[in-house]
Short mmCIF file of C-alpha atoms in Angstrom, two decimals:
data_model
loop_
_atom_site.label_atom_id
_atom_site.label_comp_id
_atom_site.label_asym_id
_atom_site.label_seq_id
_atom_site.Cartn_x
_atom_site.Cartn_y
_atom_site.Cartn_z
CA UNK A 1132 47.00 285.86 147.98
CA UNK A 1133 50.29 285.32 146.11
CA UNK A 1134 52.07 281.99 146.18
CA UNK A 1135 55.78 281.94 147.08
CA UNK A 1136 58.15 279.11 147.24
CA UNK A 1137 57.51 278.29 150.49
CA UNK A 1138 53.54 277.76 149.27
CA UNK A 1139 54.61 275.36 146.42
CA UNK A 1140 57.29 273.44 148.97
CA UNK A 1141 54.19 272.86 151.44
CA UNK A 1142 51.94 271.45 149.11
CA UNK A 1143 54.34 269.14 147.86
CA UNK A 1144 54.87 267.97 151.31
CA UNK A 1145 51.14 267.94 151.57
CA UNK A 1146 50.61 265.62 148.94
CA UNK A 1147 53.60 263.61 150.31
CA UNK A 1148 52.56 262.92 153.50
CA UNK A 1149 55.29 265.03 155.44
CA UNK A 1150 52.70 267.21 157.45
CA UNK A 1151 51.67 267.07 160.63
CA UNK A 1152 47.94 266.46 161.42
CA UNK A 1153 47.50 270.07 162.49
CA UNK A 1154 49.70 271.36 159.37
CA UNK A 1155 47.60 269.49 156.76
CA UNK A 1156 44.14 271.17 158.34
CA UNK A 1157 45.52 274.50 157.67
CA UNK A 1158 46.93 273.80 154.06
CA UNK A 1159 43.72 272.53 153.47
CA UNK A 1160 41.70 275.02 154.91
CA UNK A 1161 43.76 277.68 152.36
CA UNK A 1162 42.94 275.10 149.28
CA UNK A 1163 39.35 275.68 150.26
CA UNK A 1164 39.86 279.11 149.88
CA UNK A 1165 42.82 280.45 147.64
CA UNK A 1166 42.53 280.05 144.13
CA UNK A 1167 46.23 280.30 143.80
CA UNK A 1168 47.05 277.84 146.09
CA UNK A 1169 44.79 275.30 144.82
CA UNK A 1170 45.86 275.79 141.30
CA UNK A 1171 49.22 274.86 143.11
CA UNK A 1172 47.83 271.70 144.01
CA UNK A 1173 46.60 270.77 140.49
CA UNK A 1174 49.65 271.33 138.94
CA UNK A 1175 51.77 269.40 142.03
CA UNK A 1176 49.73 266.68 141.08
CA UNK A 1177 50.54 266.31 137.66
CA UNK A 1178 54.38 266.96 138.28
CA UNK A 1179 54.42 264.44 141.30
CA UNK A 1180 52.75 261.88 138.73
CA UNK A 1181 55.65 263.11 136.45
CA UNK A 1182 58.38 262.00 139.03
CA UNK A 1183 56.36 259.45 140.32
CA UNK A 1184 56.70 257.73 136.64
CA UNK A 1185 60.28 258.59 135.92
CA UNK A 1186 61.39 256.64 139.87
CA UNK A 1187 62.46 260.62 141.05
CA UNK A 1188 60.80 259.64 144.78
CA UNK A 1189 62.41 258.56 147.18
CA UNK A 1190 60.55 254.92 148.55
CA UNK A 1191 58.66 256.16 151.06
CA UNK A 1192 57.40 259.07 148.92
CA UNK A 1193 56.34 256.69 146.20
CA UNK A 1194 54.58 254.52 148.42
CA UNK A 1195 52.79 257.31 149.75
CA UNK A 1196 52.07 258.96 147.13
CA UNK A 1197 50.40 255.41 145.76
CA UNK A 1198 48.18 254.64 148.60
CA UNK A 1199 46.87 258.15 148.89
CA UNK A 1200 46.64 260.27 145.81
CA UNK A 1201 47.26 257.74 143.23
CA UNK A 1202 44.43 255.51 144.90
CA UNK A 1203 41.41 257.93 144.21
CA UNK A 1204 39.57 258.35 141.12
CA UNK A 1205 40.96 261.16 140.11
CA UNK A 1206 44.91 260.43 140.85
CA UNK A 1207 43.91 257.29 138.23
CA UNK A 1208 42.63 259.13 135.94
CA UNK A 1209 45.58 261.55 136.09
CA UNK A 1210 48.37 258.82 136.38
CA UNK A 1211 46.62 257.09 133.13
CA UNK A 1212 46.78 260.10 131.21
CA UNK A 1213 50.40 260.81 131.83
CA UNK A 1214 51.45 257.43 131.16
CA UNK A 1215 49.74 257.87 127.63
CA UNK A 1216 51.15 261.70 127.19
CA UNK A 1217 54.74 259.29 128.03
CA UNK A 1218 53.97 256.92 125.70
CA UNK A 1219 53.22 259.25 122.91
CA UNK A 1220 55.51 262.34 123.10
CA UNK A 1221 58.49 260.78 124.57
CA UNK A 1222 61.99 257.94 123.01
CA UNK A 1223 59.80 254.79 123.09
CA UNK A 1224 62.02 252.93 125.80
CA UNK A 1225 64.06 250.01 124.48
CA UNK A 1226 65.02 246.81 126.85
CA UNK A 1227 68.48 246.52 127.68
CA UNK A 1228 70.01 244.19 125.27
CA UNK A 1229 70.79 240.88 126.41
CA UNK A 1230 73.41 238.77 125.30
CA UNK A 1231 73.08 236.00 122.94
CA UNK A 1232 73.65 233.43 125.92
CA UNK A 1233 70.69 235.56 128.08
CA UNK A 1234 68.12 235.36 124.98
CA UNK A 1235 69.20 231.49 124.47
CA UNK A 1236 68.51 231.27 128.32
CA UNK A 1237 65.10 232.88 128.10
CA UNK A 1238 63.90 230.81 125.05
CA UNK A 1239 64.78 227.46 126.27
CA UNK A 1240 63.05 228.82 129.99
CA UNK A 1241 60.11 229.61 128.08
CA UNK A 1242 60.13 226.32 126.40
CA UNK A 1243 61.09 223.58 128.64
CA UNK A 1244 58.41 220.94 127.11
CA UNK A 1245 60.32 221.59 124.06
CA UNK A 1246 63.53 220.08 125.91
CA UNK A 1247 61.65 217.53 126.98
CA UNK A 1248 60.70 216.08 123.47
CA UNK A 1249 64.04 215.02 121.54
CA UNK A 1250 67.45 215.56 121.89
CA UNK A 1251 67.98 216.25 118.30
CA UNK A 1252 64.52 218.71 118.23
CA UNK A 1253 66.59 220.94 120.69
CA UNK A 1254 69.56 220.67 118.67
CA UNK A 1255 67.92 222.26 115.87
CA UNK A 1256 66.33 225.01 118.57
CA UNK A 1257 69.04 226.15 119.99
CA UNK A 1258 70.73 226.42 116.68
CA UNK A 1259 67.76 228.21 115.07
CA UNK A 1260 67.62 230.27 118.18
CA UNK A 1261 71.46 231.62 118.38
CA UNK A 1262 70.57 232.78 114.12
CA UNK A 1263 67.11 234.33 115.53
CA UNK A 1264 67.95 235.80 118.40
CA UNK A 1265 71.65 236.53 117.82
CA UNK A 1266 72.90 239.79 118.90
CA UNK A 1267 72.14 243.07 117.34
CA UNK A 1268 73.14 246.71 117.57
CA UNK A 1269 71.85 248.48 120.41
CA UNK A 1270 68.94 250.67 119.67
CA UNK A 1271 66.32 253.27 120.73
CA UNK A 1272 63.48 254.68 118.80
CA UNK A 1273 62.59 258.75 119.42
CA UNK A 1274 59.33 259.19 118.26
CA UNK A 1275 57.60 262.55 117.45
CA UNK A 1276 54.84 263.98 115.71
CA UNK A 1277 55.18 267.01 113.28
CA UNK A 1278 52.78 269.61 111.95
CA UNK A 1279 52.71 270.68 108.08
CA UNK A 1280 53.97 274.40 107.99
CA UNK A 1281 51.14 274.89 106.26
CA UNK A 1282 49.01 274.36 109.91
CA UNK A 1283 51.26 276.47 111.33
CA UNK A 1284 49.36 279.81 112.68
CA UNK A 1285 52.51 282.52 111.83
CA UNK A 1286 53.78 281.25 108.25
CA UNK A 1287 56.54 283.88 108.50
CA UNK A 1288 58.09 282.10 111.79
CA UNK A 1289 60.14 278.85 110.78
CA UNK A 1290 60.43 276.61 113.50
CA UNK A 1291 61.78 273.12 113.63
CA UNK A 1292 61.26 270.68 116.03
CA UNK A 1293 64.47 269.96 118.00
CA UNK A 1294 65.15 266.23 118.33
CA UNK A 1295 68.11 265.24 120.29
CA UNK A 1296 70.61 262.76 118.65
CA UNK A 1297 71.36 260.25 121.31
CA UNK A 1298 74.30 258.05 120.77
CA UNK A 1299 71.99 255.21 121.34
CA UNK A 1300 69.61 256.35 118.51
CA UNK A 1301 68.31 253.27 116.35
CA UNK A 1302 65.71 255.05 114.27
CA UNK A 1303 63.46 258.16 114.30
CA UNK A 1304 59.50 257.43 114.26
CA UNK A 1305 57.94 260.68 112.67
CA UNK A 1306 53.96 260.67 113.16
CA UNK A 1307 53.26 263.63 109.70
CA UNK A 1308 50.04 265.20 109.95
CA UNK A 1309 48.15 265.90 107.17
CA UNK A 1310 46.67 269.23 106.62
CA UNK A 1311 43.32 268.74 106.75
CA UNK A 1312 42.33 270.59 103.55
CA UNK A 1313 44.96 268.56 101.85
CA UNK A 1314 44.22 265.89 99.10
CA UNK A 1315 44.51 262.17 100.73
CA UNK A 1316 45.85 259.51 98.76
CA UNK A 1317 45.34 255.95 98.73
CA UNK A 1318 49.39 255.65 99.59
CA UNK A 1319 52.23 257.98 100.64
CA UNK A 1320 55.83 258.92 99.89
CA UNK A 1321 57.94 260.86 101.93
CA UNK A 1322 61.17 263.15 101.15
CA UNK A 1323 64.16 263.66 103.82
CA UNK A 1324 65.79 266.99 102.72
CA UNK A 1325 68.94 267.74 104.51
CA UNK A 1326 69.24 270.68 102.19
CA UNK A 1327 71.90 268.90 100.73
CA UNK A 1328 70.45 265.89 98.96
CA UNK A 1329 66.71 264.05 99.33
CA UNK A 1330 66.07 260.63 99.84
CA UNK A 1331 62.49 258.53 99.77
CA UNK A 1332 61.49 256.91 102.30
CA UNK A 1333 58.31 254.12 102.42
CA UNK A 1334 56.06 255.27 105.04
CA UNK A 1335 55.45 252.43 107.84
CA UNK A 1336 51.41 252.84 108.43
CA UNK A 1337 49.02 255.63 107.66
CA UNK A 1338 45.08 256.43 108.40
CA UNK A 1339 43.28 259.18 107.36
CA UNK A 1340 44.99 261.83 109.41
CA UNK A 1341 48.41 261.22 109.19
CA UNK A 1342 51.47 258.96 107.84
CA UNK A 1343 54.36 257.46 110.03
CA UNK A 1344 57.51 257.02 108.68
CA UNK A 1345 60.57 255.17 110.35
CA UNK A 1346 63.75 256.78 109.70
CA UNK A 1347 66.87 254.98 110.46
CA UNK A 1348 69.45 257.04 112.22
CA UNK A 1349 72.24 255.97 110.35
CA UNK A 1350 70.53 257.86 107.62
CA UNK A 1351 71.01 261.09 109.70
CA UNK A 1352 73.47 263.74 111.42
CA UNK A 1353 73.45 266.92 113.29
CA UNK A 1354 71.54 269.00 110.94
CA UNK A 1355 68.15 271.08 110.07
CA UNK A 1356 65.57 268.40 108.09
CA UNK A 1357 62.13 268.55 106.01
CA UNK A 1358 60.37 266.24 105.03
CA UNK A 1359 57.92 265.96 102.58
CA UNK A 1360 54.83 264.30 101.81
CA UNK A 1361 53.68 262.97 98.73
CA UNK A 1362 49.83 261.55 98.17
CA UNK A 1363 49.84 258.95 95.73
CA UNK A 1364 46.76 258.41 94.10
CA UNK A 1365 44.57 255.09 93.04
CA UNK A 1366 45.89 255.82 89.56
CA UNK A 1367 49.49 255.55 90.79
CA UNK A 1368 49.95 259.39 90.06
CA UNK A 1369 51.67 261.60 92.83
CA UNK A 1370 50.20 265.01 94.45
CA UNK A 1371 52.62 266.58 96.86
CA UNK A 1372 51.11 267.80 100.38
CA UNK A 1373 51.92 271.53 100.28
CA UNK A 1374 54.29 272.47 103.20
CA UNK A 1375 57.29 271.06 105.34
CA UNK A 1376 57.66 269.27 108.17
CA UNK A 1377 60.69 270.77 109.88
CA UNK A 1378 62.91 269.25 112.43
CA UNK A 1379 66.45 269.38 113.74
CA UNK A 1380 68.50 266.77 114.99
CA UNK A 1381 70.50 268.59 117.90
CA UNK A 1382 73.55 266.74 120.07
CA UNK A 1383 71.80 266.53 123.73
CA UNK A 1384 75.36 267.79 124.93
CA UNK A 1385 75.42 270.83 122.41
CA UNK A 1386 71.76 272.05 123.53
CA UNK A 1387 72.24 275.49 124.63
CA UNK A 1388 71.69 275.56 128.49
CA UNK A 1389 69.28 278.38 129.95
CA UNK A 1390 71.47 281.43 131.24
CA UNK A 1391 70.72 281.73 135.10
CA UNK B 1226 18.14 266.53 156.64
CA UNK B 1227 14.40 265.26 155.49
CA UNK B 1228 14.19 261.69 154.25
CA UNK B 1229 13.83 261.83 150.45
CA UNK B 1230 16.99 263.94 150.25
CA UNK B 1231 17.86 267.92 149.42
CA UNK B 1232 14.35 270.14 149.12
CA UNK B 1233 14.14 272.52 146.22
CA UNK B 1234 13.95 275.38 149.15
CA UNK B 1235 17.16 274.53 150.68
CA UNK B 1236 19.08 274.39 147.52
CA UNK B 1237 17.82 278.19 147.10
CA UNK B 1238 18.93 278.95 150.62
CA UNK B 1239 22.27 277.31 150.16
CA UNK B 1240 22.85 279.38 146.72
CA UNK B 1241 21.60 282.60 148.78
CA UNK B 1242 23.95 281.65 151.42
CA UNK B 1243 27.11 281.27 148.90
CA UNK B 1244 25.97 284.42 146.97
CA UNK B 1245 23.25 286.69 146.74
CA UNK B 1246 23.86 286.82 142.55
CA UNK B 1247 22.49 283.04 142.05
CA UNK B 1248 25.15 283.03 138.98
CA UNK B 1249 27.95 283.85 141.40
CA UNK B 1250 26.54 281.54 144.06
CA UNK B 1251 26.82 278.66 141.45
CA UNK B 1252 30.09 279.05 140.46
CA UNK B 1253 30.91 279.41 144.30
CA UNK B 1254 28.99 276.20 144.80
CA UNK B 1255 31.05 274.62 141.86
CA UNK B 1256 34.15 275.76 143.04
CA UNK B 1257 33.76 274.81 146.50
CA UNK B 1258 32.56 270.92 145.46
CA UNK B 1259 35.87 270.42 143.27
CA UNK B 1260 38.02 271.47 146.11
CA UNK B 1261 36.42 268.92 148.37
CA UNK B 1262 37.05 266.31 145.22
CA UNK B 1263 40.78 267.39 145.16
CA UNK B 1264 40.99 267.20 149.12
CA UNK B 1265 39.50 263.81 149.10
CA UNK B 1266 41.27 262.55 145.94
CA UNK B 1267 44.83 263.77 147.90
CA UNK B 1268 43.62 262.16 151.34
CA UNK B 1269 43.74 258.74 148.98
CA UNK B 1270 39.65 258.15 149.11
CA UNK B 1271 38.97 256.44 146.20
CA UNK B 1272 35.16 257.42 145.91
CA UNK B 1273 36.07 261.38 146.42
CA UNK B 1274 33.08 262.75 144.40
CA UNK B 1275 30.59 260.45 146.51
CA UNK B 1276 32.51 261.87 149.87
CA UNK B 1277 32.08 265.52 148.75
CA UNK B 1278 28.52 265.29 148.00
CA UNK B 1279 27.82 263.52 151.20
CA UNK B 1280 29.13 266.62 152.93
CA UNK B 1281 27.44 268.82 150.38
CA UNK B 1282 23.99 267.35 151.74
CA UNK B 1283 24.75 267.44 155.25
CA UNK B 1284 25.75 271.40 154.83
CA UNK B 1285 22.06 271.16 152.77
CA UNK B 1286 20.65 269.24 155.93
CA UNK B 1287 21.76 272.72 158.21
CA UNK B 1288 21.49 275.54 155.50
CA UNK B 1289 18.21 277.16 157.34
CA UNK B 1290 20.08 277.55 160.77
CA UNK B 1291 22.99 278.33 158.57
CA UNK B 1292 21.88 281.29 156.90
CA UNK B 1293 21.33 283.59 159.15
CA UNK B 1294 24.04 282.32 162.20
CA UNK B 1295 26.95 281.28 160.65
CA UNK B 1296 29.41 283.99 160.74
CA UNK B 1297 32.44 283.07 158.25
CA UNK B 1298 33.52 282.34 154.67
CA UNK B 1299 31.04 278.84 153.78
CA UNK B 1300 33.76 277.24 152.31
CA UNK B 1301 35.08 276.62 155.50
CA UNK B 1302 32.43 275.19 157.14
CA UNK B 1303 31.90 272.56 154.26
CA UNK B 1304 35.43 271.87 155.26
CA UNK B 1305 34.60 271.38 158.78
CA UNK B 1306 31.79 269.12 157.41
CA UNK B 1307 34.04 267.37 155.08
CA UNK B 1308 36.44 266.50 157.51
CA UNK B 1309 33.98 264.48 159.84
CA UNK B 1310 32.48 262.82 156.85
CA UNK B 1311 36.17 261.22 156.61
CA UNK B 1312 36.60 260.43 159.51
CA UNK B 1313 33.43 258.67 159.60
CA UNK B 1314 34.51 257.20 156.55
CA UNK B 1315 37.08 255.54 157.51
CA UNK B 1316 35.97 254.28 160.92
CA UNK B 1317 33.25 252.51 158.36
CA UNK B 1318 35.53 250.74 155.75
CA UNK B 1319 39.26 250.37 156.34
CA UNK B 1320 40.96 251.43 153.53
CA UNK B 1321 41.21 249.07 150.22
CA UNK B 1322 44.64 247.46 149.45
CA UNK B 1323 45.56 250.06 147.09
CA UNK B 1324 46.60 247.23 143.81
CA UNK B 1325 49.76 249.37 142.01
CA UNK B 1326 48.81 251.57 139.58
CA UNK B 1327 50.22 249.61 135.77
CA UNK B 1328 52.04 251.55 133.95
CA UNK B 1329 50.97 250.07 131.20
CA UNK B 1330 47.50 249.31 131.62
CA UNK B 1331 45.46 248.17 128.51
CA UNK B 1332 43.56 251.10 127.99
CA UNK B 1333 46.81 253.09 127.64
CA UNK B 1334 46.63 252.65 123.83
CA UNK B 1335 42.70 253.89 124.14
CA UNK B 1336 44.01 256.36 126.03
CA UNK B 1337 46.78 257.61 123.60
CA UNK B 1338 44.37 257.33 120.69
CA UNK B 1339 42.03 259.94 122.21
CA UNK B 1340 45.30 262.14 123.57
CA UNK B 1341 46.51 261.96 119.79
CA UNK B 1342 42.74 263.33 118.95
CA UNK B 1343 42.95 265.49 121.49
CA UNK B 1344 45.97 267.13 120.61
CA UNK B 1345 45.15 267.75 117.37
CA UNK B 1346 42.03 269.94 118.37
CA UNK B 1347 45.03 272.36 120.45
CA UNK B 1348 46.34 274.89 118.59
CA UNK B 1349 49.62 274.33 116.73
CA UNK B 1350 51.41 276.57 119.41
CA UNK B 1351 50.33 274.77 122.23
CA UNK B 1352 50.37 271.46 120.65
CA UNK B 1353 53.94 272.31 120.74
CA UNK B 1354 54.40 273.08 123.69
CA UNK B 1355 52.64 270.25 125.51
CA UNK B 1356 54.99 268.12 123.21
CA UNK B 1357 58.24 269.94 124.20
CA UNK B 1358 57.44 270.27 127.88
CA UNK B 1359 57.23 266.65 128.00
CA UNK B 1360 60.73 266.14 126.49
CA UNK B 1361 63.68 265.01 128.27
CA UNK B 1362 64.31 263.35 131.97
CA UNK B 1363 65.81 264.27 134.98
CA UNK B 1364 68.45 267.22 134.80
CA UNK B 1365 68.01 267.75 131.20
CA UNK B 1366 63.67 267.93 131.57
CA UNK B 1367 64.62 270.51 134.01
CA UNK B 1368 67.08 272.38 131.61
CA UNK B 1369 64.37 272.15 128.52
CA UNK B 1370 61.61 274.24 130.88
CA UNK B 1371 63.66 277.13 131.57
CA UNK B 1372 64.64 277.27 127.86
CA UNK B 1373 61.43 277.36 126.92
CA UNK B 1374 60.23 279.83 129.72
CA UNK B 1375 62.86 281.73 128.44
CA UNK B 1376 61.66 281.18 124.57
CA UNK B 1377 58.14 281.82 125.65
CA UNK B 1378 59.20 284.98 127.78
CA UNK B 1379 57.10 283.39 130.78
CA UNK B 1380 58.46 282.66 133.77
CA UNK B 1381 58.86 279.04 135.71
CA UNK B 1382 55.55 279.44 137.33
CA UNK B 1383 53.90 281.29 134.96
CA UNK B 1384 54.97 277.99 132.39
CA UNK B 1385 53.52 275.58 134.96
CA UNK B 1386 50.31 277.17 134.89
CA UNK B 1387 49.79 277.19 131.50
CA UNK B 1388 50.78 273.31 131.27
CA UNK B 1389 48.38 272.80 134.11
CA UNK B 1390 45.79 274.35 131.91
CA UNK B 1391 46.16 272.46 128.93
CA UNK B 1392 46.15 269.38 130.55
CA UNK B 1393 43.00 270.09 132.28
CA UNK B 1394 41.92 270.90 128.43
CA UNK B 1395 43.20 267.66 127.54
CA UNK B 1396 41.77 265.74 130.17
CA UNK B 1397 38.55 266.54 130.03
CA UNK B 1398 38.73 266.07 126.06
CA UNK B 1399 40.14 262.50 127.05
CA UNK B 1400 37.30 261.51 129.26
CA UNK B 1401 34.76 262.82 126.99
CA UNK B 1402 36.16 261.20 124.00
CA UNK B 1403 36.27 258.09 126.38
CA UNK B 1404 32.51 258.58 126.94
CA UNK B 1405 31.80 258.74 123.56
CA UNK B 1406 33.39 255.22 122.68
CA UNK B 1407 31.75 253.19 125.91
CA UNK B 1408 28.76 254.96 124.44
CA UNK B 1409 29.65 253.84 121.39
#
């Protein structure tokens, strides 16, 4: 049987809690024996994990969606999954920033035997702790992970990654896959091309399968980017990894919206 | 049901019962045993597999009277089955204080080291997408799924379903590469 609105709206309520006793026997006598509607159920699951994560219930949803589906096996499973699908794919999420009075505040909380010792050993503290923990700019890190156009399964279709430039953007984190035909080197090198000029960039780790780089955003604009990987060898000698990694650095506000 | 648990005989009886093609009948039996998993799991029981093959062998226990009286789709009468074995259940063990799921639990970065594997076995195109349907939160999440139903020609549903899909892909590849490094 087809699923219509209605269909999806119940079995959110199902998994909710907003049925009545003799409501939630029927839904579930259907999931026992649609396909559709059960398929329904799997992907309500996921999506109520989604909104569950990003604070979208309300409080009594989100405690009830805690105590029942998120307390079985399988909603803990689920949950775990999306928190690391979060944690990969989406802007690593920075703390607000706290003043320099706040961070002083936490430090010395954190340290109250150091108080305790000497008047002048808190002296230098709190000076060493306005340098250290002094206030910087506010930042947030996007990270993303890019595929050589050489993976790519259509060569002819160019497509770059859309990245949105938040105002709040403190530095891209680009996970570069290597190819896995290409040549590995003991070290990498990557090239920014804004098809304008190239800059090098250090990569920040690498393993076997792929290189991170950290790309401040004050080194980038609204634009089209690819970047390019260089192996370098034990003999200090450079191989370039055939193929781009494409992305585009898009204003959030400037994002085309989806004609209704 | 006989003390030593299911006989041989009424696990042919129960397949005849589902199906009379013993393929079909164990894809029906399959089918029906995840369902009671996903009913459990959503009524909060936190040993859901356990509770559906408790039912399973009480349906076993009946299957000879079954099989020729029972007039109706089987499904349902697991379900019928299931739904005591709840009840039961819970008149048994009050349920556990449920401790709040961490969202950052330690295994997360386990977890995101086999996702990362586990991505990389998808193909490029739905790599992608996986990575692009997760973009974005509130208003704009919602405005980055219709543009890429729209890019994808699909509609809203049809783009949910093929998410839901992956990620079953993905999950399973998650727990098996799990497996592998407890094994390990």
């Amino acid at each position: 049987m087809a699923l219509n609105d209605h269909d999806q709206t119940r079995i959110r309520e199902y998994l909710l809690g907003h049925l009545s006793d003799e409501e939630l026997e029927k839904i579930e006598e259907r999931l026992m024996t649609e396909d559709d509607l059960f398929e329904e159920l799997e992907i309500s699951k996921s999506e109520l994990i989604e909104e569950y994560c990003a604070g979208e219930l309300s409080q009594n949803e989100h405690e009830w969606f805690e105590q029942h589906y998120l307390a079985s096996a399988e909603g803990k499973r689920t949950h775990a999954v999306a928190v690391a699908l979060n944690a990969v794919k989406c802007p690593i999420p920075t703390p607000r920033k706290l003043t320099w009075i706040e961070r002083l505040r936490n430090f010395l909380n954190a340290n109250r035997w150091a108080m305790a010792a000497a008047t002048s050993t808190a002296v230098v503290i709190i000076v060493a702790a306005v340098i250290v923990f002094g206030p910087r700019p506010s930042t947030s890190s996007y990270a993303f992970t890019l595929n050589s156009t050489l993976s790519q399964r259509s060569p002819g279709e160019v497509r770059y990654f859309k990245v949105p430039l938040n105002p709040d953007l403190g530095e891209l984190r680009v996970t570069l896959q290597i190819p896995e035909r290409a040549t590995r080197g003991t070290n990498y090198r990557v090239e920014l091309d804004d098809r304008g000029e190239t800059r090098s960039f250090k990569p920040a780790s690498h393993d076997e399968n792929s290189v991170v780089v950290v790309i401040p955003a004050s080194a980038v604009r609204e634009n089209l980017y690819a970047l390019r990987l260089y192996a370098i060898k034990s003999d200090g000698t450079e191989q370039a990894i055939p193929g781009d990694y494409l992305f585009e650095l898009v204003n959030p506000a400037r994002m085309p919206s989806t004609p209704k | 049901m006989p003390k030593g648990g299911p006989t041989q005989e009424n696990w042919d009886r129960l397949l005849l019962w589902l199906d009379a093609d013993r393929d079909q009948a164990g894809e029906r039996y399959e089918k029906i045993r995840r369902r009671l998993i996903g009913i459990f799991s959503s009524r909060g029981c936190c040993d859901a597999d356990d509770l559906a093959d408790r039912s399973i062998n009480v349906v076993l226990s009946k299957v000879e009277w079954l099989l020729p009286n029972y007039v109706g789709d089987p499904a349902l009468y697991f379900y019928a089955v299931a739904k005591k074995i709840y009840l039961e259940d819970l008149k048994k063990k009050p349920p556990p204080k449920v401790p709040l799921p961490d969202t950052a639990p330690p295994e997360v970065e386990q977890l995101s080291d086999c996702l990362d594997d586990c991505l990389d076995e998808l193909p490029a195109g739905e790599r992608d997408l996986i990575v692009r349907y997760h973009q974005f939160e509130k208003q704009e999440k919602i405005q980055n799924r219709k543009r890429l139903a729209d890019e994808l020609q699909l509609s809203r549903n049809a783009l949910r379903i093929k998410v839901c899909h992956i990620h079953s892909r993905l999950k399973r590849c998650i727990e098996l590469r799990l497996g592998e490094k407890t094994v390990g």
